XYZ file of C-alpha atoms in Angstrom:
470
model
C 8.285 80.687 59.011
C 10.170 78.222 56.783
C 7.115 77.156 54.731
C 6.339 80.811 54.137
C 9.883 81.435 52.852
C 9.667 78.413 50.588
C 6.381 79.582 49.168
C 8.049 82.864 48.285
C 10.793 81.034 46.425
C 8.475 78.782 44.383
C 7.844 81.215 41.483
C 11.576 81.789 41.029
C 12.254 78.047 41.262
C 9.637 77.350 38.619
C 11.299 79.809 36.228
C 14.693 78.200 36.816
C 13.316 74.683 36.231
C 11.523 75.778 33.061
C 14.690 77.388 31.738
C 16.666 74.228 32.539
C 14.083 72.063 30.771
C 14.183 74.348 27.761
C 17.962 74.165 27.690
C 17.778 70.365 27.693
C 15.187 70.220 24.882
C 16.718 69.679 21.456
C 16.604 72.543 18.996
C 16.143 71.512 15.378
C 17.362 73.170 12.208
C 13.772 73.315 11.007
C 10.439 72.393 12.543
C 7.449 71.692 10.298
C 4.619 72.459 12.630
C 1.041 71.193 12.728
C 0.794 69.714 9.232
C -1.149 66.649 8.131
C 1.718 64.184 7.847
C 0.997 61.455 5.301
C 3.444 58.592 4.844
C 2.370 55.811 2.452
C 5.014 53.398 3.747
C 3.717 53.325 7.341
C 0.169 54.530 6.711
C 0.631 57.478 9.074
C -2.027 60.136 8.454
C -2.168 62.507 11.392
C -1.307 66.017 12.531
C 2.304 65.949 13.648
C 5.373 68.137 14.132
C 8.578 67.169 12.338
C 12.063 68.123 13.514
C 14.834 68.212 10.924
C 18.520 68.263 11.791
C 21.579 67.637 9.639
C 19.495 66.897 6.553
C 17.526 64.098 8.206
C 14.195 63.671 9.927
C 15.108 63.455 13.615
C 11.670 63.323 15.222
C 7.974 63.019 14.347
C 5.931 64.100 17.325
C 2.587 65.382 18.504
C 4.443 67.463 21.098
C 5.738 71.016 20.447
C 9.272 71.251 19.099
C 11.826 74.044 19.074
C 13.714 74.997 15.938
C 15.788 77.702 14.325
C 13.075 77.976 11.654
C 9.408 77.087 12.066
C 7.249 76.230 9.046
C 3.589 76.664 9.913
C 1.868 73.803 8.071
C -1.644 73.837 9.553
C -4.081 72.893 6.801
C -1.256 71.616 4.576
C -0.210 68.069 3.704
C 3.338 67.088 4.637
C 4.387 64.265 2.314
C 7.589 62.517 1.276
C 9.284 64.338 -1.583
C 8.151 62.955 -4.925
C 10.491 60.523 -6.707
C 10.290 60.774 -10.505
C 11.841 57.796 -12.314
C 11.455 59.283 -15.779
C 12.663 62.820 -16.471
C 14.592 63.957 -19.525
C 15.094 67.567 -18.436
C 18.269 67.756 -16.349
C 19.307 71.387 -16.416
C 18.742 74.392 -14.184
C 15.590 75.559 -15.956
C 14.006 72.120 -15.823
C 14.974 71.589 -12.179
C 13.267 74.841 -11.176
C 10.010 73.559 -12.659
C 10.635 70.155 -11.107
C 10.788 71.387 -7.525
C 7.748 73.636 -8.048
C 5.925 70.367 -8.880
C 7.042 68.785 -5.583
C 9.756 66.516 -6.988
C 12.869 66.056 -4.852
C 14.528 63.235 -6.802
C 14.456 63.257 -10.607
C 15.997 60.371 -12.551
C 16.648 59.751 -16.259
C 16.115 56.002 -16.518
C 14.361 55.446 -19.858
C 16.943 56.444 -22.488
C 19.834 57.051 -20.105
C 23.248 58.224 -21.251
C 26.128 56.962 -23.359
C 28.701 58.249 -20.846
C 27.862 57.792 -17.172
C 30.991 59.444 -15.765
C 30.573 62.545 -17.902
C 26.855 62.801 -17.097
C 27.469 62.881 -13.352
C 30.606 65.023 -13.633
C 28.676 67.750 -15.457
C 26.365 68.060 -12.447
C 28.941 67.941 -9.659
C 28.659 70.587 -6.992
C 24.983 70.016 -6.320
C 21.661 70.684 -8.024
C 18.234 71.784 -6.821
C 17.093 68.136 -6.745
C 18.680 64.725 -6.323
C 19.601 63.348 -9.738
C 20.676 60.121 -11.421
C 20.835 58.264 -14.728
C 20.819 54.822 -16.311
C 23.291 53.466 -18.841
C 21.590 53.687 -22.216
C 21.414 50.942 -24.816
C 20.804 53.451 -27.619
C 23.891 55.485 -26.742
C 26.119 52.460 -26.167
C 24.924 50.892 -29.428
C 25.680 54.083 -31.339
C 29.207 54.248 -29.918
C 29.808 50.578 -30.694
C 28.618 51.126 -34.279
C 30.647 54.298 -34.787
C 27.722 56.730 -34.854
C 28.562 60.250 -33.684
C 24.862 60.895 -32.901
C 24.061 58.895 -29.771
C 20.474 60.084 -29.369
C 17.130 59.091 -30.870
C 18.005 60.415 -34.323
C 21.206 58.420 -34.805
C 21.554 56.645 -38.136
C 22.560 53.355 -36.537
C 19.319 53.048 -34.584
C 17.837 51.807 -37.879
C 20.608 49.380 -38.833
C 21.360 45.843 -37.639
C 24.489 45.419 -35.550
C 27.157 42.797 -36.111
C 28.016 40.245 -33.438
C 31.147 42.232 -32.612
C 29.136 45.456 -32.281
C 26.566 43.838 -29.988
C 29.352 42.432 -27.822
C 30.915 45.893 -27.630
C 27.513 47.365 -26.701
C 27.249 44.860 -23.867
C 30.754 45.752 -22.680
C 29.973 49.469 -22.678
C 26.794 48.890 -20.689
C 28.663 46.846 -18.085
C 31.229 49.632 -17.888
C 28.490 52.220 -17.338
C 26.957 50.140 -14.569
C 30.371 49.863 -12.910
C 30.559 53.664 -13.027
C 27.366 53.983 -11.005
C 24.463 53.933 -13.475
C 21.141 53.124 -11.818
C 20.037 50.517 -14.349
C 19.896 49.897 -18.078
C 17.747 52.175 -20.246
C 16.346 50.952 -23.556
C 14.166 52.412 -26.275
C 13.319 49.525 -28.588
C 10.654 51.742 -30.170
C 13.499 54.019 -31.291
C 15.848 51.246 -32.452
C 14.098 49.266 -35.206
C 17.522 47.968 -36.236
C 17.789 45.995 -32.979
C 15.751 42.766 -33.089
C 14.305 41.253 -29.913
C 17.259 38.849 -29.780
C 19.536 41.868 -29.229
C 17.147 43.415 -26.699
C 17.130 40.126 -24.796
C 20.926 40.148 -24.665
C 20.846 43.632 -23.161
C 18.245 42.450 -20.654
C 20.696 39.686 -19.731
C 23.363 42.291 -18.914
C 20.901 43.979 -16.538
C 20.004 40.612 -14.990
C 23.671 39.721 -14.445
C 24.215 43.073 -12.711
C 21.080 42.705 -10.584
C 19.507 45.941 -11.857
C 16.291 46.807 -13.660
C 15.920 47.349 -17.400
C 13.796 50.448 -18.086
C 12.276 50.281 -21.555
C 10.252 52.349 -24.001
C 9.011 49.256 -25.823
C 7.680 48.964 -29.344
C 4.758 47.264 -30.990
C 1.704 47.674 -28.753
C 0.308 44.484 -27.219
C 2.433 42.195 -29.383
C 5.505 44.197 -28.474
C 4.637 44.014 -24.792
C 4.281 40.257 -25.019
C 7.686 39.852 -26.666
C 9.281 42.299 -24.209
C 7.883 40.468 -21.183
C 9.011 37.158 -22.674
C 12.546 38.396 -23.361
C 12.926 39.720 -19.810
C 11.488 36.538 -18.349
C 13.846 34.364 -20.432
C 16.923 35.907 -18.825
C 15.460 36.817 -15.413
C 15.789 40.582 -15.831
C 13.772 42.937 -13.607
C 11.711 45.073 -15.989
C 10.096 48.492 -15.842
C 7.840 49.456 -18.760
C 7.759 53.238 -19.075
C 4.624 55.312 -19.757
C 1.941 52.623 -19.979
C -0.501 55.305 -21.108
C 1.594 56.109 -24.173
C 2.661 52.568 -25.050
C -0.762 51.074 -24.344
C -2.750 53.754 -26.155
C -6.239 52.600 -27.097
C -5.453 49.120 -25.745
C -4.553 50.416 -22.286
C -6.941 48.098 -20.405
C -5.483 44.971 -22.023
C -1.966 46.392 -21.787
C -2.218 46.829 -18.021
C -3.929 43.454 -17.643
C -0.967 41.764 -19.339
C 1.484 43.398 -16.946
C -0.680 42.525 -13.961
C -0.887 38.903 -15.143
C 2.906 38.779 -15.430
C 3.215 40.135 -11.895
C 0.766 37.523 -10.611
C 2.867 34.837 -12.287
C 5.888 36.015 -10.314
C 7.670 38.181 -12.881
C 9.472 41.259 -11.574
C 7.831 43.920 -13.749
C 6.466 47.380 -12.959
C 5.102 50.303 -14.928
C 4.207 53.991 -14.762
C 1.954 56.651 -16.307
C 1.726 60.416 -16.675
C -1.576 62.373 -16.559
C -1.705 63.816 -20.077
C -3.441 62.590 -23.223
C -0.671 63.854 -25.528
C 2.849 62.476 -25.798
C 6.029 64.149 -27.035
C 9.294 63.165 -28.707
C 11.841 64.171 -31.332
C 10.392 64.506 -34.815
C 13.531 62.950 -36.321
C 13.081 59.646 -34.427
C 12.813 56.322 -36.229
C 9.262 56.108 -34.870
C 8.217 58.296 -37.797
C 10.250 56.745 -40.601
C 7.044 55.796 -42.431
C 5.564 59.299 -42.242
C 5.319 59.707 -46.000
C 2.754 56.867 -46.128
C 0.410 58.495 -43.573
C -3.048 59.770 -44.451
C -3.202 63.563 -44.666
C -5.495 63.984 -41.652
C -3.017 62.247 -39.318
C -0.550 65.135 -39.438
C -2.944 67.417 -37.573
C -2.323 65.340 -34.419
C 1.232 66.713 -34.349
C 2.021 70.064 -32.748
C 5.358 71.791 -33.334
C 6.654 72.918 -29.935
C 8.561 75.965 -31.192
C 5.474 77.655 -32.646
C 2.482 75.760 -31.246
C 1.187 75.106 -34.763
C -0.509 71.883 -35.839
C 1.335 70.256 -38.717
C 0.541 69.345 -42.295
C 2.305 66.893 -44.571
C 4.477 69.733 -45.859
C 5.432 71.215 -42.487
C 6.039 67.775 -40.961
C 8.586 67.049 -43.679
C 10.162 70.466 -43.274
C 10.549 70.208 -39.502
C 11.724 66.597 -39.639
C 14.628 67.766 -41.778
C 15.400 70.491 -39.199
C 14.960 68.363 -36.077
C 13.067 69.332 -32.932
C 10.228 68.302 -30.662
C 6.598 67.521 -31.424
C 3.611 66.992 -29.157
C 1.316 64.197 -30.346
C -2.399 64.470 -29.565
C -3.436 60.854 -30.090
C -5.191 59.603 -26.937
C -8.329 60.321 -24.943
C -8.740 61.464 -21.355
C -10.468 58.166 -20.587
C -7.343 56.251 -21.607
C -5.210 58.545 -19.465
C -7.444 58.179 -16.424
C -7.400 54.389 -16.769
C -3.607 54.367 -16.751
C -3.034 56.846 -13.927
C -5.604 55.305 -11.573
C -4.570 51.686 -12.143
C -3.342 50.080 -8.909
C -0.173 48.857 -10.662
C 1.083 52.178 -12.062
C 3.454 54.669 -10.503
C 3.372 58.344 -11.439
C 6.323 59.460 -13.584
C 6.465 62.551 -15.760
C 8.507 61.657 -18.864
C 9.404 65.346 -18.622
C 10.915 66.871 -21.738
C 13.554 69.621 -21.442
C 10.895 72.058 -22.684
C 7.511 72.291 -24.355
C 5.235 69.591 -22.953
C 3.306 70.504 -19.773
C 4.193 67.210 -18.112
C 7.616 68.692 -17.329
C 6.005 71.277 -15.057
C 2.683 69.878 -13.914
C 2.560 66.078 -13.683
C 2.389 65.642 -9.914
C 0.267 68.705 -9.184
C -2.190 67.619 -11.878
C -2.661 64.202 -10.287
C -3.201 65.794 -6.865
C -5.403 68.638 -8.048
C -7.495 67.136 -10.809
C -7.628 63.397 -10.166
C -7.618 63.474 -6.355
C -9.426 66.692 -5.414
C -11.642 67.552 -8.377
C -12.587 64.121 -9.707
C -12.119 61.907 -6.665
C -10.661 59.287 -9.009
C -7.804 58.563 -6.581
C -7.538 58.645 -2.814
C -4.846 61.063 -1.653
C -2.798 58.393 0.120
C -2.913 56.169 -2.954
C -1.734 59.014 -5.182
C 1.147 59.708 -2.792
C 2.064 56.021 -2.793
C 2.445 56.163 -6.584
C 4.699 59.227 -6.275
C 6.920 58.267 -3.353
C 7.381 54.838 -1.820
C 6.668 52.789 -4.955
C 9.330 54.417 -7.152
C 11.785 54.303 -4.226
C 11.164 50.570 -3.842
C 11.759 49.985 -7.544
C 15.406 51.005 -6.995
C 16.287 50.554 -3.345
C 17.408 46.901 -3.545
C 20.585 47.988 -5.362
C 20.597 51.761 -4.770
C 21.059 52.297 -1.027
C 20.282 56.030 -1.252
C 16.662 55.244 -2.159
C 16.120 53.364 1.106
C 15.975 56.728 2.840
C 13.779 58.499 0.294
C 10.107 58.308 -0.539
C 9.052 58.057 3.088
C 8.631 60.190 6.208
C 10.391 58.204 8.889
C 12.818 59.012 11.672
C 16.294 58.728 10.196
C 15.243 59.127 6.574
C 16.467 61.956 4.367
C 14.508 65.169 4.851
C 13.175 65.181 1.288
C 9.735 66.602 2.026
C 6.983 68.218 -0.017
C 4.405 70.387 1.726
C 1.343 71.285 -0.343
C -2.120 72.728 0.020
C -4.625 69.997 -0.916
C -7.261 72.656 -1.632
C -5.222 74.644 -4.152
C -2.571 72.346 -5.634
C -2.973 72.316 -9.428
C -1.023 72.242 -12.678
C -0.862 75.447 -14.749
C 1.271 74.438 -17.734
C -0.462 73.962 -21.087
C 0.419 72.557 -24.503
C 1.065 76.098 -25.714
C 2.870 77.270 -22.569
C 4.530 74.215 -21.131
C 6.759 75.971 -18.596
C 4.208 77.552 -16.265
C 4.945 76.319 -12.707
C 2.378 74.442 -10.665
C 0.462 76.124 -7.845
C -0.116 74.922 -4.291
C 3.322 73.381 -3.658
C 4.222 75.613 -0.727
C 7.452 74.176 0.678
C 9.942 71.640 -0.640
C 12.956 70.324 1.253
C 15.820 68.469 -0.405
C 18.158 66.837 2.112
C 16.830 69.175 4.787
C 17.353 72.374 2.800
C 14.440 74.498 1.635
C 14.422 74.755 -2.153
C 10.831 76.049 -2.370
C 9.773 78.511 0.317
C 6.263 79.933 0.272
C 5.740 78.674 -3.267
C 8.894 80.269 -4.710
C 12.237 78.715 -5.622
C 14.981 79.609 -3.147
C 17.929 81.184 -4.916
C 21.510 80.085 -4.388
C 20.938 76.675 -2.796
C 22.002 73.378 -4.381
C 21.390 70.572 -1.864
C 20.568 67.874 -4.442
C 22.993 64.964 -4.525
C 23.968 62.397 -7.116
C 22.033 59.138 -6.819
C 24.210 56.335 -8.139
C 25.680 52.915 -7.441
C 29.232 53.645 -6.370
C 30.576 50.248 -7.402
C 29.436 47.448 -9.658
C 26.386 45.660 -8.188
C-alpha cells in the first residue's frame, strides 16, 4: 500500500522540488540569450547566455538563465562595447550617434582640454556613454602665453614660447594630470611655433607621470622620425593618432616605421579610421600657406555647412569666418592599408558634426571591411575596437581594466549587432545619419540602445579619469 501512496505523491513532490530549485536559481537584471559571444581578450567565440546584475557581467553560461529582462540575441554577435580613444564630439547629439555606432566609451585624447576640472564638471550627472579627456598641450600653451583662444586657431600656436612660458605650460599639464586627465594630448601639426625641443619637454612630463602622450604629429615621414626620437629620448609612451591621415600616400612606410620602433622595444601605438577624407578647422595653422597653393588644390576641400567644394576665393572667405572643412586627399587603397594593418586600432576622430566618421566608423569597419570585402576577420576587427584601446590605458586608468572585454566581473559595456546588416549610413553630405545593425548597447549594465533605437532618459555613462596623480 505504501509504495502506491508514494507513487501518488511523486508528481506533487516533483513540482515542489522544481519550484524550490527555481527559487534558488539567481535572477539577473538582464539576460542576453543565445548570442554569438565574441571576446578578443580570451578568444571566446561561442553561443552563450550572459547574466548581468548591478552593472556587471555576473555569468557567461551555456545553460538557461532567468532574468527580469531577456534579450533574444540568436543570430547576433555579442561583443565588448567599443572603446574609442579619439572623439572630439562630446555633447548629447554626438553621444546619440556614438552609441548607435556601438561605442560605449568615448575619449578625447588627441587635443584634450585646457581645463580638466571644468571639462569633467560640465558632464557630471551621467552621459549616454563613458567619457574622458587628456590634458592638452595646445590649450595649456595658449593659457601660458596669454591667448584667450585655446583651440586650434589660437594666435600663439604659431609663435615661439619663452622659457618661462614653456615652464608654465609644463606646470599646467602636471596640474591637469593631477586633476584626473587620462594622458597628455598634443597637436604638433597645429603648433608650428613649438619646435621639437618643446614637444620633447612635454613628452617628458608625460613620461614622469607614467602616462601616454597622444599626438597629431606634423611633417610626414620626417616628422614621424623626429616624434619617435623625441619620445624615445625621454622614455614617454606614445600614441600616434590617425595613421591614415598622417601617413597619407606614404602609409606603408609610415606604418613600417612604427612597427620597427615597436620591435626595437619602444612603447608606441597607433590608430586609423575607415574614411579617405579627413576634417579639421579651416582656420588652423595647417593652412597658413594656403595663398601659395595651386588653384586645383582647393577643390579637395568641402565646406561642411553647405557641402560645396571650395575655390581660392571661397577658401579665403570661409577661413576668415572659421568653421570645418572635409579634405578629400587620400585613396581607398591607403585607407584599407591603414585600417587592416595588424598594428592599428580603430578610432573615429569624430568631429562634433559634419564628417561621417562621427556616426559610422565602427559600423563601416564591420559592414564593409569585414562582411563585404573580407579584408578583416571579425575577431580581429573587434580586437582593434575593444581590448587593444583598453590596454593602451589600463596600466594607469583602473576603470579600463574592466572594459573592452566580456568576462565575469567586468563592466557590462556590451554591443550586440547583426553581422549580416551592420553598416554605416552617414555620408560626406549628411554626416549625422546613424548606423544600422547595432541592435542593443549596454553601458554599465543599462540599455542605451534597444532594438536599434536610443533609449530616452537614461544616462549610465561615467567619467573615466585618474582620480589622483599617477
